[in-house]
mmCIF file of C-alpha atoms in Angstrom:
data_model
loop_
_atom_site.group_PDB
_atom_site.id
_atom_site.type_symbol
_atom_site.label_atom_id
_atom_site.label_comp_id
_atom_site.label_asym_id
_atom_site.label_seq_id
_atom_site.Cartn_x
_atom_site.Cartn_y
_atom_site.Cartn_z
ATOM 1 C CA MET A 1 224.689 138.730 -95.610
ATOM 2 C CA THR A 2 227.806 137.703 -97.676
ATOM 3 C CA GLU A 3 228.699 134.221 -98.839
ATOM 4 C CA GLN A 4 228.270 131.400 -96.385
ATOM 5 C CA ARG A 5 231.046 129.020 -94.920
ATOM 6 C CA PHE A 6 232.552 126.865 -92.891
ATOM 7 C CA ARG A 7 235.966 125.781 -91.748
ATOM 8 C CA VAL A 8 237.207 122.539 -89.741
ATOM 9 C CA TRP A 9 239.882 122.036 -87.375
ATOM 10 C CA PHE A 10 241.657 118.618 -86.837
ATOM 11 C CA GLY A 11 243.453 119.017 -83.502
ATOM 12 C CA ALA A 12 245.201 122.207 -83.458
ATOM 13 C CA ASP A 13 245.380 122.450 -87.675
ATOM 14 C CA ALA A 14 242.809 123.813 -90.187
ATOM 15 C CA ALA A 15 241.828 121.382 -92.446
ATOM 16 C CA SER A 16 243.533 122.231 -95.816
ATOM 17 C CA GLU A 17 242.478 123.150 -98.620
ATOM 18 C CA ASP A 18 242.118 119.624 -100.402
ATOM 19 C CA GLN A 19 240.929 117.804 -97.019
ATOM 20 C CA LEU A 20 237.708 120.731 -97.578
ATOM 21 C CA ARG A 21 237.747 119.557 -100.935
ATOM 22 C CA ARG A 22 236.601 116.288 -100.232
ATOM 23 C CA ILE A 23 234.210 116.758 -97.481
ATOM 24 C CA GLU A 24 230.803 115.589 -99.288
ATOM 25 C CA GLU A 25 228.765 116.869 -96.484
ATOM 26 C CA ILE A 26 228.671 117.630 -92.810
ATOM 27 C CA GLU A 27 225.583 116.530 -90.553
ATOM 28 C CA VAL A 28 225.706 118.007 -86.791
ATOM 29 C CA THR A 29 223.047 116.754 -84.524
ATOM 30 C CA GLN A 30 222.569 118.474 -81.302
ATOM 31 C CA GLU A 31 219.975 117.343 -78.822
ATOM 32 C CA MET A 32 219.080 118.269 -75.616
ATOM 33 C CA ASP A 33 219.975 115.920 -72.944
ATOM 34 C CA ALA A 34 222.269 113.810 -75.218
ATOM 35 C CA PHE A 35 225.524 113.626 -76.688
ATOM 36 C CA TRP A 36 225.927 116.186 -80.027
ATOM 37 C CA GLU A 37 226.867 114.395 -82.852
ATOM 38 C CA ALA A 38 228.445 115.205 -86.318
ATOM 39 C CA ARG A 39 228.979 113.284 -89.425
ATOM 40 C CA LEU A 40 231.520 114.455 -92.225
ATOM 41 C CA ARG A 41 231.512 112.042 -95.467
ATOM 42 C CA MET A 42 234.544 112.611 -96.978
ATOM 43 C CA VAL A 43 235.587 110.962 -100.339
ATOM 44 C CA LEU A 44 237.608 108.209 -100.956
ATOM 45 C CA CYS A 45 238.941 106.656 -104.544
ATOM 46 C CA LEU A 46 241.580 104.006 -105.847
ATOM 47 C CA ASP A 47 244.233 104.510 -107.688
ATOM 48 C CA ALA A 48 245.756 102.509 -110.321
ATOM 49 C CA ARG A 49 246.710 99.980 -108.222
ATOM 50 C CA GLY A 50 243.358 98.824 -106.377
ATOM 51 C CA ALA A 51 244.638 101.104 -102.852
ATOM 52 C CA TRP A 52 242.248 102.988 -101.453
ATOM 53 C CA LEU A 53 243.620 106.649 -101.754
ATOM 54 C CA HIS A 54 242.883 109.363 -98.405
ATOM 55 C CA TRP A 55 241.716 106.914 -95.404
ATOM 56 C CA PRO A 56 241.083 109.129 -92.238
ATOM 57 C CA GLY A 57 242.107 106.804 -90.086
ATOM 58 C CA GLU A 58 246.170 107.202 -91.257
ATOM 59 C CA THR A 59 246.090 110.679 -90.308
ATOM 60 C CA GLN A 60 243.472 110.940 -87.364
ATOM 61 C CA GLU A 61 244.223 108.958 -83.979
ATOM 62 C CA PRO A 62 240.885 107.245 -81.938
ATOM 63 C CA PHE A 63 239.521 110.762 -79.675
ATOM 64 C CA SER A 64 242.042 112.691 -81.758
ATOM 65 C CA ARG A 65 240.117 116.410 -81.689
ATOM 66 C CA ILE A 66 237.886 117.372 -84.419
ATOM 67 C CA ARG A 67 236.316 121.180 -84.288
ATOM 68 C CA ILE A 68 233.446 122.268 -86.692
ATOM 69 C CA GLU A 69 232.967 126.204 -87.042
ATOM 70 C CA LEU A 70 230.155 127.929 -89.145
ATOM 71 C CA ASP A 71 229.790 131.208 -90.502
ATOM 72 C CA ILE A 72 226.286 132.049 -91.702
ATOM 73 C CA GLY A 73 227.318 135.476 -93.423
ATOM 74 C CA ASP A 74 228.069 138.067 -91.105
ATOM 75 C CA GLY A 75 231.311 137.742 -90.721
ATOM 76 C CA ARG A 76 231.524 134.981 -87.228
ATOM 77 C CA PHE A 77 232.376 131.967 -87.006
ATOM 78 C CA THR A 78 229.990 129.958 -84.690
ATOM 79 C CA PRO A 79 231.625 126.617 -83.169
ATOM 80 C CA LEU A 80 228.904 123.860 -83.740
ATOM 81 C CA ILE A 81 230.979 120.663 -81.787
ATOM 82 C CA ASP A 82 234.317 120.477 -80.480
ATOM 83 C CA GLY A 83 235.058 117.123 -79.262
ATOM 84 C CA PRO A 84 237.010 113.556 -80.320
ATOM 85 C CA LEU A 85 236.642 111.373 -82.834
ATOM 86 C CA VAL A 86 234.735 108.554 -81.904
ATOM 87 C CA SER A 87 234.627 106.402 -84.705
ATOM 88 C CA ILE A 88 235.063 105.841 -88.751
ATOM 89 C CA ASP A 89 231.995 104.391 -90.967
ATOM 90 C CA ALA A 90 232.925 103.512 -94.304
ATOM 91 C CA ALA A 91 231.099 102.650 -97.355
ATOM 92 C CA LEU A 92 233.086 101.568 -100.429
ATOM 93 C CA ASP A 93 232.788 100.149 -104.043
ATOM 94 C CA SER A 94 234.784 99.857 -106.715
ATOM 95 C CA GLN A 95 232.457 101.843 -109.152
ATOM 96 C CA PRO A 96 234.913 105.591 -109.353
ATOM 97 C CA GLY A 97 232.975 107.982 -106.915
ATOM 98 C CA ARG A 98 230.780 105.838 -104.832
ATOM 99 C CA SER A 99 233.328 105.475 -101.853
ATOM 100 C CA THR A 100 233.295 107.201 -99.111
ATOM 101 C CA ALA A 101 234.156 107.295 -94.955
ATOM 102 C CA THR A 102 232.223 108.980 -92.394
ATOM 103 C CA LEU A 103 234.142 110.931 -89.507
ATOM 104 C CA VAL A 104 232.212 110.624 -86.385
ATOM 105 C CA VAL A 105 232.703 113.261 -83.654
ATOM 106 C CA ARG A 106 230.995 113.546 -80.387
ATOM 107 C CA ASP A 107 231.150 116.386 -77.935
ATOM 108 C CA ASP A 108 233.620 116.521 -74.741
ATOM 109 C CA SER A 109 231.048 114.999 -72.669
ATOM 110 C CA ALA A 110 231.971 111.350 -74.328
ATOM 111 C CA PHE A 111 235.291 111.840 -71.927
ATOM 112 C CA LEU A 112 232.781 112.146 -68.706
ATOM 113 C CA ASN A 113 231.202 108.906 -69.911
ATOM 114 C CA ARG A 114 234.497 106.419 -70.255
ATOM 115 C CA ASP A 115 234.664 105.017 -67.031
ATOM 116 C CA GLU A 116 231.836 103.318 -64.846
ATOM 117 C CA GLU A 117 232.635 103.023 -61.074
ATOM 118 C CA ALA A 118 230.974 103.801 -57.293
ATOM 119 C CA GLU A 119 231.875 106.545 -55.606
ATOM 120 C CA ALA A 120 231.898 107.329 -52.026
ATOM 121 C CA PRO A 121 228.866 109.281 -51.130
ATOM 122 C CA PHE A 122 229.112 113.265 -51.476
ATOM 123 C CA GLU A 123 228.189 114.368 -48.084
ATOM 124 C CA HIS A 124 225.404 117.023 -46.869
ATOM 125 C CA ARG A 125 226.390 118.930 -51.089
ATOM 126 C CA LYS A 126 224.305 120.822 -52.952
ATOM 127 C CA ALA A 127 223.582 118.873 -56.552
ATOM 128 C CA SER A 128 225.622 121.933 -58.425
ATOM 129 C CA GLU A 129 228.715 121.734 -56.186
ATOM 130 C CA ILE A 130 228.685 118.212 -57.238
ATOM 131 C CA ALA A 131 228.549 119.524 -60.414
ATOM 132 C CA SER A 132 231.062 121.717 -60.564
ATOM 133 C CA GLU A 133 233.732 118.955 -58.712
ATOM 134 C CA LEU A 134 232.798 116.772 -61.129
ATOM 135 C CA PHE A 135 232.929 118.950 -64.104
ATOM 136 C CA GLY A 136 236.905 119.991 -63.153
ATOM 137 C CA ARG A 137 238.124 116.217 -63.076
ATOM 138 C CA PHE A 138 238.249 116.908 -67.032
ATOM 139 C CA ALA A 139 241.035 118.843 -68.452
ATOM 140 C CA GLN A 140 238.637 119.360 -72.023
ATOM 141 C CA ILE A 141 236.310 121.244 -69.525
ATOM 142 C CA ALA A 142 237.922 124.836 -69.235
ATOM 143 C CA GLU A 143 234.479 126.593 -68.053
ATOM 144 C CA THR A 144 231.321 126.029 -65.928
ATOM 145 C CA ARG A 145 228.144 127.413 -66.173
ATOM 146 C CA LEU A 146 226.100 126.410 -63.126
ATOM 147 C CA ASP A 147 222.153 127.153 -61.505
ATOM 148 C CA ALA A 148 222.884 126.814 -58.192
ATOM 149 C CA THR A 149 220.456 124.127 -56.400
ATOM 150 C CA GLU A 150 219.173 124.856 -52.759
ATOM 151 C CA ALA A 151 218.870 121.040 -50.755
ATOM 152 C CA SER A 152 221.592 119.326 -49.446
ATOM 153 C CA PRO A 153 221.170 115.819 -48.886
ATOM 154 C CA GLU A 154 223.272 113.726 -45.949
ATOM 155 C CA THR A 155 224.372 111.842 -48.419
ATOM 156 C CA THR A 156 224.179 111.244 -52.568
ATOM 157 C CA THR A 157 225.895 108.380 -53.925
ATOM 158 C CA ARG A 158 227.515 108.305 -57.376
ATOM 159 C CA ARG A 159 227.402 104.742 -59.849
ATOM 160 C CA GLY A 160 227.895 104.770 -62.582
ATOM 161 C CA THR A 161 230.212 107.298 -65.118
ATOM 162 C CA VAL A 162 230.275 110.857 -64.522
ATOM 163 C CA LEU A 163 227.960 112.279 -67.115
ATOM 164 C CA GLN A 164 225.184 109.697 -66.275
ATOM 165 C CA PHE A 165 225.639 110.461 -62.634
ATOM 166 C CA LEU A 166 225.478 114.268 -63.361
ATOM 167 C CA ARG A 167 222.183 113.850 -65.668
ATOM 168 C CA GLU A 168 220.487 111.942 -63.066
ATOM 169 C CA LEU A 169 221.506 114.991 -60.676
ATOM 170 C CA ALA A 170 219.818 117.339 -63.031
ATOM 171 C CA THR A 171 216.735 115.215 -63.807
ATOM 172 C CA ALA A 172 215.868 115.182 -59.997
ATOM 173 C CA ASN A 173 217.100 119.289 -59.256
ATOM 174 C CA ASP A 174 215.124 120.600 -62.504
ATOM 175 C CA ARG A 175 218.224 120.976 -64.549
ATOM 176 C CA HIS A 176 220.186 119.939 -67.413
ATOM 177 C CA ALA A 177 223.731 118.733 -67.680
ATOM 178 C CA TYR A 178 225.144 118.800 -71.151
ATOM 179 C CA VAL A 179 228.666 119.985 -72.548
ATOM 180 C CA LEU A 180 228.787 123.252 -75.233
ATOM 181 C CA PRO A 181 231.870 123.956 -77.348
ATOM 182 C CA GLY A 182 233.677 126.815 -76.399
ATOM 183 C CA ASP A 183 234.835 130.262 -77.753
ATOM 184 C CA GLU A 184 238.632 128.874 -78.823
ATOM 185 C CA PRO A 185 239.398 125.193 -79.818
ATOM 186 C CA GLY A 186 239.586 122.638 -77.196
ATOM 187 C CA ALA A 187 238.403 124.416 -74.365
ATOM 188 C CA SER A 188 234.274 122.898 -74.017
ATOM 189 C CA ILE A 189 232.221 124.723 -71.518
ATOM 190 C CA GLY A 190 230.277 122.397 -68.710
ATOM 191 C CA CYS A 191 226.838 123.256 -67.960
ATOM 192 C CA PHE A 192 224.260 122.383 -65.022
ATOM 193 C CA LEU A 193 221.953 124.569 -65.750
ATOM 194 C CA ALA A 194 217.924 125.040 -65.371
ATOM 195 C CA ALA A 195 215.504 125.811 -68.717
ATOM 196 C CA PRO A 196 216.124 129.118 -70.158
ATOM 197 C CA THR A 197 213.106 131.188 -68.829
ATOM 198 C CA ASP A 198 213.666 134.671 -70.155
ATOM 199 C CA ALA A 199 211.961 135.408 -73.556
ATOM 200 C CA ALA A 200 213.887 134.286 -76.941
ATOM 201 C CA ASP A 201 217.252 136.163 -78.230
ATOM 202 C CA LEU A 202 216.935 134.332 -81.517
ATOM 203 C CA PRO A 203 215.127 135.992 -84.516
ATOM 204 C CA PRO A 204 211.590 135.044 -84.799
ATOM 205 C CA LEU A 205 210.352 131.840 -87.006
ATOM 206 C CA VAL A 206 207.907 132.820 -89.453
ATOM 207 C CA MET A 207 205.766 131.166 -91.571
ATOM 208 C CA ILE A 208 203.793 133.578 -93.692
ATOM 209 C CA GLY A 209 204.271 136.758 -94.906
ATOM 210 C CA ASP A 210 207.129 139.138 -96.487
ATOM 211 C CA GLY A 211 209.980 138.265 -93.962
ATOM 212 C CA ARG A 212 208.731 133.885 -94.733
ATOM 213 C CA ASN A 213 211.538 131.784 -93.763
ATOM 214 C CA LEU A 214 210.371 128.682 -92.148
ATOM 215 C CA ALA A 215 208.756 125.772 -94.166
ATOM 216 C CA ASN A 216 207.063 122.007 -93.481
ATOM 217 C CA ALA A 217 205.756 122.901 -90.135
ATOM 218 C CA SER A 218 204.241 119.930 -88.047
ATOM 219 C CA ILE A 219 202.834 121.258 -84.468
ATOM 220 C CA THR A 220 201.256 117.910 -82.308
ATOM 221 C CA GLN A 221 199.714 117.677 -79.026
ATOM 222 C CA ASP A 222 201.023 115.121 -76.403
ATOM 223 C CA PRO A 223 197.223 113.885 -75.441
ATOM 224 C CA ASP A 224 198.729 112.451 -71.695
ATOM 225 C CA GLY A 225 200.930 115.688 -71.316
ATOM 226 C CA GLY A 226 200.835 118.423 -68.468
ATOM 227 C CA GLU A 227 199.925 116.828 -65.405
ATOM 228 C CA ARG A 228 199.452 117.585 -62.435
ATOM 229 C CA THR A 229 202.158 116.117 -60.395
ATOM 230 C CA HIS A 230 201.899 115.313 -56.454
ATOM 231 C CA ALA A 231 204.353 113.843 -53.983
ATOM 232 C CA GLN A 232 204.154 112.264 -50.766
ATOM 233 C CA VAL A 233 207.966 111.373 -48.759
ATOM 234 C CA LEU A 234 208.007 109.646 -45.366
ATOM 235 C CA ARG A 235 210.883 112.262 -43.139
ATOM 236 C CA LEU A 236 212.977 109.584 -41.336
ATOM 237 C CA ASP A 237 213.431 111.669 -38.343
ATOM 238 C CA ASP A 238 209.774 112.221 -37.026
ATOM 239 C CA GLN A 239 207.994 109.437 -39.319
ATOM 240 C CA GLY A 240 206.112 112.016 -40.790
ATOM 241 C CA VAL A 241 204.484 112.957 -44.075
ATOM 242 C CA THR A 242 206.070 115.877 -46.201
ATOM 243 C CA THR A 243 203.644 116.496 -49.460
ATOM 244 C CA PHE A 244 203.731 118.747 -52.219
ATOM 245 C CA ALA A 245 202.029 119.508 -55.141
ATOM 246 C CA THR A 246 202.635 121.656 -58.558
ATOM 247 C CA SER A 247 201.703 122.016 -62.157
ATOM 248 C CA ALA A 248 203.352 123.430 -65.084
ATOM 249 C CA ALA A 249 201.299 126.520 -64.133
ATOM 250 C CA ASP A 250 202.458 126.506 -60.637
ATOM 251 C CA LEU A 251 206.285 127.402 -62.604
ATOM 252 C CA GLY A 252 205.123 129.816 -65.048
ATOM 253 C CA LEU A 253 204.321 129.515 -68.741
ATOM 254 C CA MET A 254 206.254 130.689 -71.560
ATOM 255 C CA ARG A 255 202.026 131.759 -72.693
ATOM 256 C CA ASN A 256 199.160 133.442 -71.388
ATOM 257 C CA LEU A 257 196.617 130.303 -71.834
ATOM 258 C CA PRO A 258 197.370 126.647 -69.833
ATOM 259 C CA ALA A 259 197.108 123.785 -72.370
ATOM 260 C CA LEU A 260 194.500 122.424 -70.137
ATOM 261 C CA PRO A 261 191.595 124.502 -67.972
ATOM 262 C CA ALA A 262 192.802 123.489 -64.380
ATOM 263 C CA ASP A 263 189.601 121.263 -64.017
ATOM 264 C CA LEU A 264 191.063 118.670 -66.875
ATOM 265 C CA THR A 265 194.543 118.708 -66.220
ATOM 266 C CA PRO A 266 195.394 115.016 -64.820
ATOM 267 C CA ARG A 267 196.483 114.320 -61.387
ATOM 268 C CA ARG A 268 199.714 112.346 -61.084
ATOM 269 C CA MET A 269 201.816 110.690 -58.623
ATOM 270 C CA LEU A 270 205.518 111.163 -58.299
ATOM 271 C CA PRO A 271 206.772 107.514 -58.658
ATOM 272 C CA PRO A 272 208.971 105.985 -56.206
ATOM 273 C CA ALA A 273 211.921 105.989 -58.042
ATOM 274 C CA GLU A 274 211.845 109.786 -58.568
ATOM 275 C CA ALA A 275 211.725 110.683 -54.861
ATOM 276 C CA THR A 276 214.745 109.997 -53.134
ATOM 277 C CA GLY A 277 215.156 112.581 -50.940
ATOM 278 C CA GLU A 278 212.912 113.709 -47.523
ATOM 279 C CA ASP A 279 212.190 117.025 -49.758
ATOM 280 C CA PRO A 280 210.480 115.879 -52.557
ATOM 281 C CA THR A 281 210.611 119.498 -54.239
ATOM 282 C CA ALA A 282 212.967 119.802 -56.510
ATOM 283 C CA ALA A 283 212.026 115.831 -57.925
ATOM 284 C CA ALA A 284 208.281 117.227 -58.592
ATOM 285 C CA THR A 285 208.951 120.326 -59.810
ATOM 286 C CA ALA A 286 211.104 118.482 -62.293
ATOM 287 C CA ARG A 287 208.465 115.769 -63.352
ATOM 288 C CA ALA A 288 205.739 118.613 -63.911
ATOM 289 C CA ARG A 289 208.330 120.893 -65.708
ATOM 290 C CA ARG A 290 208.916 117.708 -68.171
ATOM 291 C CA SER A 291 205.668 116.783 -68.391
ATOM 292 C CA GLY A 292 204.451 120.657 -69.040
ATOM 293 C CA TYR A 293 205.598 120.548 -72.576
ATOM 294 C CA VAL A 294 203.162 119.168 -74.686
ATOM 295 C CA PHE A 295 202.760 120.872 -77.713
ATOM 296 C CA HIS A 296 205.743 119.941 -80.090
ATOM 297 C CA LEU A 297 207.328 121.197 -83.369
ATOM 298 C CA ALA A 298 209.277 119.567 -86.171
ATOM 299 C CA SER A 299 210.027 122.377 -89.469
ATOM 300 C CA GLN A 300 212.939 123.056 -91.631
ATOM 301 C CA VAL A 301 214.585 126.533 -92.034
ATOM 302 C CA ILE A 302 214.491 127.802 -95.964
ATOM 303 C CA PRO A 303 218.122 127.990 -96.861
ATOM 304 C CA GLY A 304 219.562 131.484 -97.037
ATOM 305 C CA CYS A 305 216.308 133.200 -95.271
ATOM 306 C CA TYR A 306 217.246 133.172 -91.428
ATOM 307 C CA ALA A 307 220.176 135.501 -89.734
ATOM 308 C CA ALA A 308 220.989 133.243 -87.129
ATOM 309 C CA VAL A 309 222.519 129.708 -86.051
ATOM 310 C CA LEU A 310 220.001 127.610 -84.047
ATOM 311 C CA ASN A 311 221.056 125.252 -80.433
ATOM 312 C CA PRO A 312 219.325 123.405 -78.111
ATOM 313 C CA TYR A 313 218.436 125.157 -74.915
ATOM 314 C CA ARG A 314 217.667 128.759 -76.467
ATOM 315 C CA LYS A 315 214.072 130.052 -77.174
ATOM 316 C CA VAL A 316 212.901 131.250 -80.516
ATOM 317 C CA ARG A 317 209.975 132.681 -81.318
ATOM 318 C CA LEU A 318 206.974 131.112 -83.700
ATOM 319 C CA ASP A 319 205.351 133.346 -85.755
ATOM 320 C CA ALA A 320 202.179 131.413 -87.223
ATOM 321 C CA GLY A 321 199.829 133.846 -87.595
ATOM 322 C CA ALA A 322 195.991 134.000 -86.162
ATOM 323 C CA THR A 323 196.679 130.677 -84.335
ATOM 324 C CA PRO A 324 197.471 130.031 -80.759
ATOM 325 C CA TYR A 325 200.605 127.611 -81.720
ATOM 326 C CA SER A 326 202.204 131.516 -82.019
ATOM 327 C CA GLY A 327 204.653 132.266 -79.444
ATOM 328 C CA ASP A 328 208.120 131.230 -78.240
ATOM 329 C CA TYR A 329 209.135 127.206 -78.328
ATOM 330 C CA LEU A 330 212.623 125.476 -76.290
ATOM 331 C CA ILE A 331 214.639 124.128 -78.995
ATOM 332 C CA THR A 332 214.912 120.662 -78.103
ATOM 333 C CA ARG A 333 217.241 119.783 -81.407
ATOM 334 C CA VAL A 334 218.916 120.933 -84.341
ATOM 335 C CA VAL A 335 219.967 119.630 -87.351
ATOM 336 C CA HIS A 336 222.817 121.221 -89.258
ATOM 337 C CA ARG A 337 223.512 120.120 -93.148
ATOM 338 C CA ILE A 338 226.372 121.955 -94.463
ATOM 339 C CA THR A 339 227.816 121.005 -98.477
ATOM 340 C CA PRO A 340 229.940 123.267 -100.062
ATOM 341 C CA SER A 341 226.833 124.519 -101.962
ATOM 342 C CA LEU A 342 223.851 124.735 -99.029
ATOM 343 C CA TYR A 343 223.493 124.777 -95.603
ATOM 344 C CA THR A 344 220.368 123.885 -93.985
ATOM 345 C CA GLN A 345 218.478 123.444 -90.374
ATOM 346 C CA GLU A 346 216.025 121.319 -89.192
ATOM 347 C CA LEU A 347 214.811 121.588 -85.966
ATOM 348 C CA GLU A 348 212.525 119.872 -82.911
ATOM 349 C CA ALA A 349 210.885 122.812 -79.916
ATOM 350 C CA LYS A 350 208.370 122.631 -77.578
ATOM 351 C CA ALA A 351 206.181 124.960 -75.703
ATOM 352 C CA ASP A 352 204.005 124.404 -72.453
ATOM 353 C CA SER A 353 201.235 126.800 -73.687
ATOM 354 C CA VAL A 354 199.065 128.696 -75.841
ATOM 355 C CA SER A 355 198.503 131.926 -76.866
ATOM 356 C CA GLU A 356 195.358 134.390 -77.019
ATOM 357 C CA VAL A 357 194.211 135.234 -80.378
ATOM 358 C CA SER A 358 192.040 138.030 -80.793
ATOM 359 C CA GLY A 359 188.895 138.628 -83.011
ATOM 360 C CA ALA A 360 190.990 141.083 -84.698
ATOM 361 C CA ALA A 361 193.699 139.168 -85.562
ATOM 362 C CA VAL A 362 191.374 136.854 -86.963
ATOM 363 C CA ALA A 363 189.585 138.834 -88.595
ATOM 364 C CA GLU A 364 193.388 140.488 -90.408
ATOM 365 C CA ALA A 365 194.491 136.917 -91.028
ATOM 366 C CA LEU A 366 191.302 136.730 -93.276
ATOM 367 C CA GLY A 367 191.884 140.167 -95.028
ATOM 368 C CA GLY A 368 189.671 142.571 -93.089
ATOM 369 C CA GLY A 369 186.348 141.369 -94.506
ATOM 370 C CA LEU A 370 185.167 140.685 -90.989
ATOM 371 C CA GLN A 371 184.603 143.137 -87.995
ATOM 372 C CA LEU A 372 184.690 141.772 -84.113
ATOM 373 C CA SER A 373 183.874 144.297 -81.230
ATOM 374 C CA VAL A 374 185.247 141.514 -78.728
ATOM 375 C CA SER A 375 188.381 139.123 -78.057
ATOM 376 C CA ALA A 376 187.837 135.769 -78.124
ATOM 377 C CA SER A 377 189.983 132.672 -76.586
ATOM 378 C CA VAL A 378 190.634 130.192 -78.910
ATOM 379 C CA GLY A 379 191.590 126.792 -78.391
ATOM 380 C CA ILE A 380 193.729 124.183 -79.579
ATOM 381 C CA PHE A 381 190.216 121.801 -80.471
#
């Protein structure tokens, strides 16, 4: 690969060489079901009369656009964030070289979170149709990606900001509502999508061996996760009760072994606040899927050893040797740090199951000194 590089856009203009030289560090935090946020730390200095030079507030208006793109060395720039400037933070000191201004940028979902309103009910509308209409009200959203939903409640009432309402709809329908940077500046993508079910589309993260590109991995298990969700809802038309039960194992696991055996899976009731419709299927499914992610990975990519840019809402494979932790993970959070000399990635991810480990794989990991004729399923404990 060639040298890594980045570029910054202020509005429609690319950052000048002088502006790029004054950037000490860029940190972009991308997280599922949350604002994506960038922090650009820029150098300030004093002139001979004691006046601060290069204060960004002199040239950047509130909610003016900033876009950050990264080329990891393959000649293609990947957008990390594109959205409004929401604040400028200052760290001031009279000593030379210790004063900075930090530009804080959020993705374009910030525009969806400005005004709280109570809107007339949407009648007999699917959640995905409502999402399409709401995204279409904002000029910053040039494209939408939607996974269709099935239920059409008699009424759905919005209260709060558009973003709050979209996230409530998403949670109730096993979806995620978020905004991604588009291929062109100022043209973001509004998403109302389920978590991906296909195989990982990123290069694997490798913990051991010649291709190692990951360091300091910690994997923890949620002792209260992995529930089987039971729902009961009273029907208004005939006063009957609709029941539904499901678990992550019913919905399709990421790997071949569940986190817990069926007889040890805890049983939980769908909370009344989430049982808002006469058909509890979507809400119970969403809760069971969220609870099913019991394994949580936190790690760091070794700089210069990984040929891709990680992002949330995507799957990546972890190769952790002959352990049940190897397999696909859904990325939930990535922190990109860019300096003039270094680019690093820190990630968090989750999984709902474990991989079967054969005796042959264990023997190979031990150097081939152990020969087994049968395979064994290895659990976490």
